[in-house]
PDB file of C-alpha atoms in Angstrom:
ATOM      1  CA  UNK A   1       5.290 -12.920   0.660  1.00 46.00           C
ATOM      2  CA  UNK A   2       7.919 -10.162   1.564  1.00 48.00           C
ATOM      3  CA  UNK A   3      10.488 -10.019  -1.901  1.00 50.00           C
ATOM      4  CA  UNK A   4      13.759  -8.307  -0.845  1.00 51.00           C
ATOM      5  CA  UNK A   5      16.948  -7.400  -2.364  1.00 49.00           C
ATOM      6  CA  UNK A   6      19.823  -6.680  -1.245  1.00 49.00           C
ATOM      7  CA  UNK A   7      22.836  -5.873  -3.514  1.00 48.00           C
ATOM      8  CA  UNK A   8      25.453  -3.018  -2.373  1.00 47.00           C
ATOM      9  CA  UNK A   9      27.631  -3.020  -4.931  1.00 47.00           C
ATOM     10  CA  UNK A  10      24.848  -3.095  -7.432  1.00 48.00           C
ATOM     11  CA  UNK A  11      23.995   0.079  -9.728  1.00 51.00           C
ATOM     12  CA  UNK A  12      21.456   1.157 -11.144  1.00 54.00           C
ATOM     13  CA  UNK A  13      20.813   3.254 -14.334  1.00 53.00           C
ATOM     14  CA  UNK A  14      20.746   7.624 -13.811  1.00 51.00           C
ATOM     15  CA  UNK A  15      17.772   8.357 -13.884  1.00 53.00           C
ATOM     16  CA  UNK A  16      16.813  12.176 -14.631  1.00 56.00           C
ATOM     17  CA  UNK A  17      20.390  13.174 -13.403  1.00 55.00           C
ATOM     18  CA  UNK A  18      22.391  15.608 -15.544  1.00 59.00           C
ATOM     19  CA  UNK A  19      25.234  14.256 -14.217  1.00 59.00           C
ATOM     20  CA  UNK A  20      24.629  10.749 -15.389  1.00 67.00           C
ATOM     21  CA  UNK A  21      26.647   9.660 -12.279  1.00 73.00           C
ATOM     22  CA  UNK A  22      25.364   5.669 -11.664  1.00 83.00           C
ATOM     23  CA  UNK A  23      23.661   5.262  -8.420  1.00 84.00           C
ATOM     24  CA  UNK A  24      24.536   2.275  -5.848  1.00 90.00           C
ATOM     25  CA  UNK A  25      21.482   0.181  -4.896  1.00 91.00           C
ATOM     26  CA  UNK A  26      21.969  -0.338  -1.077  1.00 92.00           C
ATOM     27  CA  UNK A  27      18.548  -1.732   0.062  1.00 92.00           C
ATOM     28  CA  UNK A  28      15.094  -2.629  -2.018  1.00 92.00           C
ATOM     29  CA  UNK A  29      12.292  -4.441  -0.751  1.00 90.00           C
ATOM     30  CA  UNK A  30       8.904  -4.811  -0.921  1.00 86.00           C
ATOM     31  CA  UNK A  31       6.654  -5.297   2.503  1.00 80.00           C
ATOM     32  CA  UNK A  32       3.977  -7.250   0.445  1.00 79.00           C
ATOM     33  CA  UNK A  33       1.109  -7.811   2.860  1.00 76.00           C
ATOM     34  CA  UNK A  34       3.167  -6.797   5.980  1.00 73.00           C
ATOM     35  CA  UNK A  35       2.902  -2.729   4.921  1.00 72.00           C
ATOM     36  CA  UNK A  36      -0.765  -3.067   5.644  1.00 73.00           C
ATOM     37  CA  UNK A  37      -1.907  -0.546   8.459  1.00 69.00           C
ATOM     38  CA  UNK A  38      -1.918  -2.698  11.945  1.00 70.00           C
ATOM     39  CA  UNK A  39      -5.671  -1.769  11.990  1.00 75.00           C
ATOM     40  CA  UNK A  40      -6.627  -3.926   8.899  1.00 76.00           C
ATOM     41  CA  UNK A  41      -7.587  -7.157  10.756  1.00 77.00           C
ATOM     42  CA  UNK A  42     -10.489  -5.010  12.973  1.00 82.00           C
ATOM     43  CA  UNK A  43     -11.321  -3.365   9.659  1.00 79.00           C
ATOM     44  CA  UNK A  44     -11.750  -6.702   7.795  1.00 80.00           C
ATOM     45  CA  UNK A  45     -13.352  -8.418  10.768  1.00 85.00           C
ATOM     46  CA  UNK A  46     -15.823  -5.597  11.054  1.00 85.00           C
ATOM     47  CA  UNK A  47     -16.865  -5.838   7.597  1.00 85.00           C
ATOM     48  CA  UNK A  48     -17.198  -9.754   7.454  1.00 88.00           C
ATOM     49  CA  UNK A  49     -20.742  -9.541   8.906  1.00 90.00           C
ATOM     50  CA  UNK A  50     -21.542  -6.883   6.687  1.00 88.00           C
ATOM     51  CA  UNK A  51     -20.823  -9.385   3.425  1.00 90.00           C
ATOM     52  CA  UNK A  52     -22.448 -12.249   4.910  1.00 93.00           C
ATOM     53  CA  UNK A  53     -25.110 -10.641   5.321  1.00 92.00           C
ATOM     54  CA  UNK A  54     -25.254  -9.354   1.706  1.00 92.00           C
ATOM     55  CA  UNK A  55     -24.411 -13.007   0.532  1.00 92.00           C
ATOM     56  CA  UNK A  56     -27.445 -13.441   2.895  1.00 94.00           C
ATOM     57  CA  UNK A  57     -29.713 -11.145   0.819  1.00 92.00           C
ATOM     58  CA  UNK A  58     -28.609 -12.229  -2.054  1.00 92.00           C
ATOM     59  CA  UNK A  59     -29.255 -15.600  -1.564  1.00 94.00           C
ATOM     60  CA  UNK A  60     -32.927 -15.074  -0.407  1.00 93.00           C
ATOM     61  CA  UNK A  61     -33.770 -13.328  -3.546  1.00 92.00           C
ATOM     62  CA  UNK A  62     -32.543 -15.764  -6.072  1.00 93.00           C
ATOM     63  CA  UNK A  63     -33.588 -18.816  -3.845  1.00 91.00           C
ATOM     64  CA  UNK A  64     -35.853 -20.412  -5.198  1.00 90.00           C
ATOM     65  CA  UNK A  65     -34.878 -19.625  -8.262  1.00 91.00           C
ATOM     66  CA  UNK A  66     -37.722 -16.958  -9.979  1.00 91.00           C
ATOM     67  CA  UNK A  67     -39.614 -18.819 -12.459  1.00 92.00           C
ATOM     68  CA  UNK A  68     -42.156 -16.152 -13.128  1.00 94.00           C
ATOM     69  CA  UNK A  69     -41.059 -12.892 -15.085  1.00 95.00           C
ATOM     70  CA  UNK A  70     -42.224 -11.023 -12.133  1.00 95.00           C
ATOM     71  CA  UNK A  71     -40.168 -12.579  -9.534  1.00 93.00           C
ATOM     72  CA  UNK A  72     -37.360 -12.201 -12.079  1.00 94.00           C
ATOM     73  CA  UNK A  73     -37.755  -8.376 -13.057  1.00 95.00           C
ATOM     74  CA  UNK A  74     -38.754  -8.207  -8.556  1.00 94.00           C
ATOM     75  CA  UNK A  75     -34.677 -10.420  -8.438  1.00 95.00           C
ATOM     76  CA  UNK A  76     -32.782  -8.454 -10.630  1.00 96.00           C
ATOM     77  CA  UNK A  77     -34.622  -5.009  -9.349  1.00 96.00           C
ATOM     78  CA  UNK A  78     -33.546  -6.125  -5.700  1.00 94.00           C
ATOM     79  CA  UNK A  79     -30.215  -7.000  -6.809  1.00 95.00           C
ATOM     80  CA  UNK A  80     -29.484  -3.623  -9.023  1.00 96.00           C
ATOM     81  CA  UNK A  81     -30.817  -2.007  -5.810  1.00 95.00           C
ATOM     82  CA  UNK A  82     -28.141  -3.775  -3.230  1.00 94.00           C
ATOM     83  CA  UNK A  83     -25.414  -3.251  -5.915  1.00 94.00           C
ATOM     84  CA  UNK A  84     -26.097   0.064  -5.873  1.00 95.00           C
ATOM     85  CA  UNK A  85     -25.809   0.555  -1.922  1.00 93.00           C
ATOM     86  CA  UNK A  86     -22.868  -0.785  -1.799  1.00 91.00           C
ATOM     87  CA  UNK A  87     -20.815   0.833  -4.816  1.00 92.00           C
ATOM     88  CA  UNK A  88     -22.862   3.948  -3.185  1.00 93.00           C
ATOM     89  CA  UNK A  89     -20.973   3.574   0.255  1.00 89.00           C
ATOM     90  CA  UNK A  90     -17.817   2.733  -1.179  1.00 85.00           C
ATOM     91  CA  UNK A  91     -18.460   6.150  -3.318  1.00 89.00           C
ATOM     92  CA  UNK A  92     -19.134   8.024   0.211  1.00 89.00           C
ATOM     93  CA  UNK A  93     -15.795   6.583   1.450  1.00 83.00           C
ATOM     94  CA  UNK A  94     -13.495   6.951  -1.177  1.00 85.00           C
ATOM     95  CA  UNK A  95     -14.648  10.808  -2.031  1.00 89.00           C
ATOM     96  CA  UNK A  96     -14.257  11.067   2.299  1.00 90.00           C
ATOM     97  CA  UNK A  97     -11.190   9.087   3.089  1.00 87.00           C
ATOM     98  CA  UNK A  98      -9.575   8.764  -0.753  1.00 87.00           C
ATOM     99  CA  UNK A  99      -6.086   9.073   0.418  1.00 85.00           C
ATOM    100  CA  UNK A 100      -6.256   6.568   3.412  1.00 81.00           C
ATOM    101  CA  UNK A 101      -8.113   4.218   1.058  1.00 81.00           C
ATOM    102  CA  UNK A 102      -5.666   4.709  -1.801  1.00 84.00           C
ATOM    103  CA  UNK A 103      -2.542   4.303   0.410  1.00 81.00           C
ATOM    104  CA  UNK A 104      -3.951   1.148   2.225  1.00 80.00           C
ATOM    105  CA  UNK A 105      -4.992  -0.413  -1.672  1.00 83.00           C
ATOM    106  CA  UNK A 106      -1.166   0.278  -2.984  1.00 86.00           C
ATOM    107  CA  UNK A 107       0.485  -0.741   0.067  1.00 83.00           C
ATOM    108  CA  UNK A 108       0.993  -3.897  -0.259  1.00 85.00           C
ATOM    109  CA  UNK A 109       2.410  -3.220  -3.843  1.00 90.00           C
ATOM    110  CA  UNK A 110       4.660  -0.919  -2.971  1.00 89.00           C
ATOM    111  CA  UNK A 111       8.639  -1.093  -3.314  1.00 92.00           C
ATOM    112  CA  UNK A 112      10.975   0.888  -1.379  1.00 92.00           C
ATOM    113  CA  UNK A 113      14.302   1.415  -2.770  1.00 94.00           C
ATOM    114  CA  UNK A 114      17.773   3.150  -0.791  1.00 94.00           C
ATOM    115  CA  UNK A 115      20.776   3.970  -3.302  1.00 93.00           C
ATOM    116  CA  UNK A 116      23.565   6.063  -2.533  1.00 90.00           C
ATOM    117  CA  UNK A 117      21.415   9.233  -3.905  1.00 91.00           C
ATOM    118  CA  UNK A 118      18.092   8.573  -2.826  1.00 92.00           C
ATOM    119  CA  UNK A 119      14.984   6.645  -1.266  1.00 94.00           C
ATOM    120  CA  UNK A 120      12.067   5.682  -3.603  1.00 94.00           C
ATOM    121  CA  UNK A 121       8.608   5.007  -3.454  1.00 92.00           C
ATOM    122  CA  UNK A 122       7.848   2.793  -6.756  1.00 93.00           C
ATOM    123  CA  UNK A 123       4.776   0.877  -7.432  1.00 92.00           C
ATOM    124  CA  UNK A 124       5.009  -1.832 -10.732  1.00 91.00           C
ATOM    125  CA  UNK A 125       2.829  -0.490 -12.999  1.00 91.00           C
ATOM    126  CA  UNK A 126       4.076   3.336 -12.616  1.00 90.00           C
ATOM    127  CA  UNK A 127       7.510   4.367 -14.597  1.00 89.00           C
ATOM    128  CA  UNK A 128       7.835   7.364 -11.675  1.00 91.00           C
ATOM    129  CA  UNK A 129       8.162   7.010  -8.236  1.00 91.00           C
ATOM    130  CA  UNK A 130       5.250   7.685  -5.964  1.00 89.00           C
ATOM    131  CA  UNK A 131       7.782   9.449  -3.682  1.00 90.00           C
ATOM    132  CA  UNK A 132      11.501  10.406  -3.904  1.00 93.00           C
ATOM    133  CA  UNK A 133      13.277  11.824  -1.231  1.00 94.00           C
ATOM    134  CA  UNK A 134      17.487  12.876  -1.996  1.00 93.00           C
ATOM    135  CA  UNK A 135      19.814  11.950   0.409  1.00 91.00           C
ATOM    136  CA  UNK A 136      20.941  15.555   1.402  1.00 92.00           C
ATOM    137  CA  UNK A 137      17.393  15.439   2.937  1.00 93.00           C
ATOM    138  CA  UNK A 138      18.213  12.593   5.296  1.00 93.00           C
ATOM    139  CA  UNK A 139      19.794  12.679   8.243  1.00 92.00           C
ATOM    140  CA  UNK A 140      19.682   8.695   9.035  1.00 92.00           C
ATOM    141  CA  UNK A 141      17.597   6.363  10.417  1.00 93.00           C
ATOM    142  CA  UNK A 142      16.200   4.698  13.695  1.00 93.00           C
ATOM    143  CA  UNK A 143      15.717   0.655  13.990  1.00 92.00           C
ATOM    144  CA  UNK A 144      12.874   0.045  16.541  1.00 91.00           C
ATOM    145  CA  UNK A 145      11.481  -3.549  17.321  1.00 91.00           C
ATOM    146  CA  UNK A 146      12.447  -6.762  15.099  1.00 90.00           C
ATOM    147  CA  UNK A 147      11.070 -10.225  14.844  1.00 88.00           C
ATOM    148  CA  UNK A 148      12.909 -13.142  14.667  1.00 88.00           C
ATOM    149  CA  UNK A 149      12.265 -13.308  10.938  1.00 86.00           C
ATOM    150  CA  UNK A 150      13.838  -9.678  10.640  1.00 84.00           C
ATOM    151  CA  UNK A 151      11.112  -7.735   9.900  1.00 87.00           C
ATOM    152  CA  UNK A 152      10.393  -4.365  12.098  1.00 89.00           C
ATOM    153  CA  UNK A 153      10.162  -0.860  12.757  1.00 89.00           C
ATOM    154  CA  UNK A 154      12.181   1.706  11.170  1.00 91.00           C
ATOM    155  CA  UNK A 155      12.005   5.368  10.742  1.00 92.00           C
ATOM    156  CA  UNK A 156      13.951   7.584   8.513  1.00 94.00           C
ATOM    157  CA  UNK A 157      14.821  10.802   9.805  1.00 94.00           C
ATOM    158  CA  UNK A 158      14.580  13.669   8.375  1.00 94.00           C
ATOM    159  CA  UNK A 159      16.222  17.439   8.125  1.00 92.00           C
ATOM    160  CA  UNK A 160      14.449  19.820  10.480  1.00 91.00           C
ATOM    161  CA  UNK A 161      11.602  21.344   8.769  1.00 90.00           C
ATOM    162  CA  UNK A 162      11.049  18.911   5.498  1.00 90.00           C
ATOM    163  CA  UNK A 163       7.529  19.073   4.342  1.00 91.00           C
ATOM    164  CA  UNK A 164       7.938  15.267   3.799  1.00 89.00           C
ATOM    165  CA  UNK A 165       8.408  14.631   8.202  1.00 89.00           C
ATOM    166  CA  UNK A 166       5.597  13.945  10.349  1.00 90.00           C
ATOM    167  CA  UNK A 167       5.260  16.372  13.540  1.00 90.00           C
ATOM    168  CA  UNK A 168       8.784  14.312  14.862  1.00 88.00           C
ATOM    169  CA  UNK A 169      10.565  14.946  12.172  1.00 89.00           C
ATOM    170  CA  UNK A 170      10.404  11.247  10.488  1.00 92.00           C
ATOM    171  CA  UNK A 171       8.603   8.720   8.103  1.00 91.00           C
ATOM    172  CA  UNK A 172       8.005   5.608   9.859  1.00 89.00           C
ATOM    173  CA  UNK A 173       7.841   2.409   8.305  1.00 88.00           C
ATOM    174  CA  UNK A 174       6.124  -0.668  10.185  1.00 83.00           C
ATOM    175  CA  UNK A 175       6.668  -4.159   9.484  1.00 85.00           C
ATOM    176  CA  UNK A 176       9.581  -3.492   6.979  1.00 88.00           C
ATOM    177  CA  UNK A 177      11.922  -6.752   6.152  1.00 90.00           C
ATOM    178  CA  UNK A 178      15.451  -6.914   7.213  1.00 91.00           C
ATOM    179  CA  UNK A 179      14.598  -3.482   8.896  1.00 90.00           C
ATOM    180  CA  UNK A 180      18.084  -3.358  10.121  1.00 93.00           C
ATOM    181  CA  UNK A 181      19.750  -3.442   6.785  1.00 94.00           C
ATOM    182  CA  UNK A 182      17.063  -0.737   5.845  1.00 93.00           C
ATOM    183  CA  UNK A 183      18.676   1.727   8.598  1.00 93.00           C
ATOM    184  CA  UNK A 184      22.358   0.673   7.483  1.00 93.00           C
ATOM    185  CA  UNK A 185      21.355   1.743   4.576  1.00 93.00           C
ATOM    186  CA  UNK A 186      20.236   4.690   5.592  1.00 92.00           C
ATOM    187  CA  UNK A 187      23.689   5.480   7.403  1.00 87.00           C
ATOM    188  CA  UNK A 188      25.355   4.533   4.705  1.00 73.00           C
TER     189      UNK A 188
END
């Protein structure tokens, strides 16, 4: 469930500012389940087989249950061996693809928050951002298509040449609530 705040005239404490000037909280949400990558669903529907199939195996060496202390030692070998395939794949894809994997696992976690100084990246159980971007960096933002429950495509654009820009110039955001509050924001 999307959890979204809105409060404009809110402030919020300086944080690492010299200038201990408060900062105005102008948009904060978090995209809950909704920030997962559109590709998810074929991901997760490609790997159902794969555990049923494991739940399969599993369930064809501990049924019937090994009475013998050969059929256990031949269960719990079989089992330490399947165990060890699959934390051995997920190994080969985290060291291979450890950023998309980490970014897809903290997405849903992740809070986005738009004061008057600056856009953050915060995740609950970090006291620093993931990501902080000052506003002298931003230029704006775009609002592209919105549901009927508010939630939609937004990008925030950027300065020409910020190392923080895709190829465009941007950072998109995809399924973001009240997306159009998230560009007025932006704007403002």
């Amino acid at each position: 469930m999307a959890q979204e705040v809105i409060a404009p005239t809110a402030t919020l404490p300086a944080m690492r500012r010299l200038d201990r000037t408060p900062e105005r909280l102008l948009y904060e949400t978090r995209a809950g389940l909704g920030a997962l990558p559109s590709g998810i669903g074929v991901m997760a529907l490609t790997i159902a087989p794969q555990i049923l199939a494991l739940g399969f195996l599993f369930w064809a060496i501990w049924w019937p249950e090994p009475v013998t202390r050969t059929s256990r030692i031949f269960a719990w070998g079989c089992s330490a061996l399947l165990v060890a395939l699959v934390l051995g794949v997920a190994g080969l894809l985290m060291r291979r693809y450890r950023g998309f994997v980490t970014a897809v696992l903290r997405a849903p976690f992740t809070r986005i928050r738009v004061t008057d100084q600056r856009v953050q990246w915060l995740l609950p159980w970090t006291p620093t951002p993931l990501m902080e971007i000052g506003r002298h960096r931003i230029l704006g933002g775009l609002l592209g298509p919105v549901d009927a429950k508010g939630r939609g495509n937004a990008a925030m654009v950027l300065v020409d040449g910020d190392p923080a820009a895709d190829i465009d110039g941007n950072i998109h955001f995809d399924r973001l609530p009240h997306a159009e509050r998230f560009v007025a924001a932006l704007s403002g």
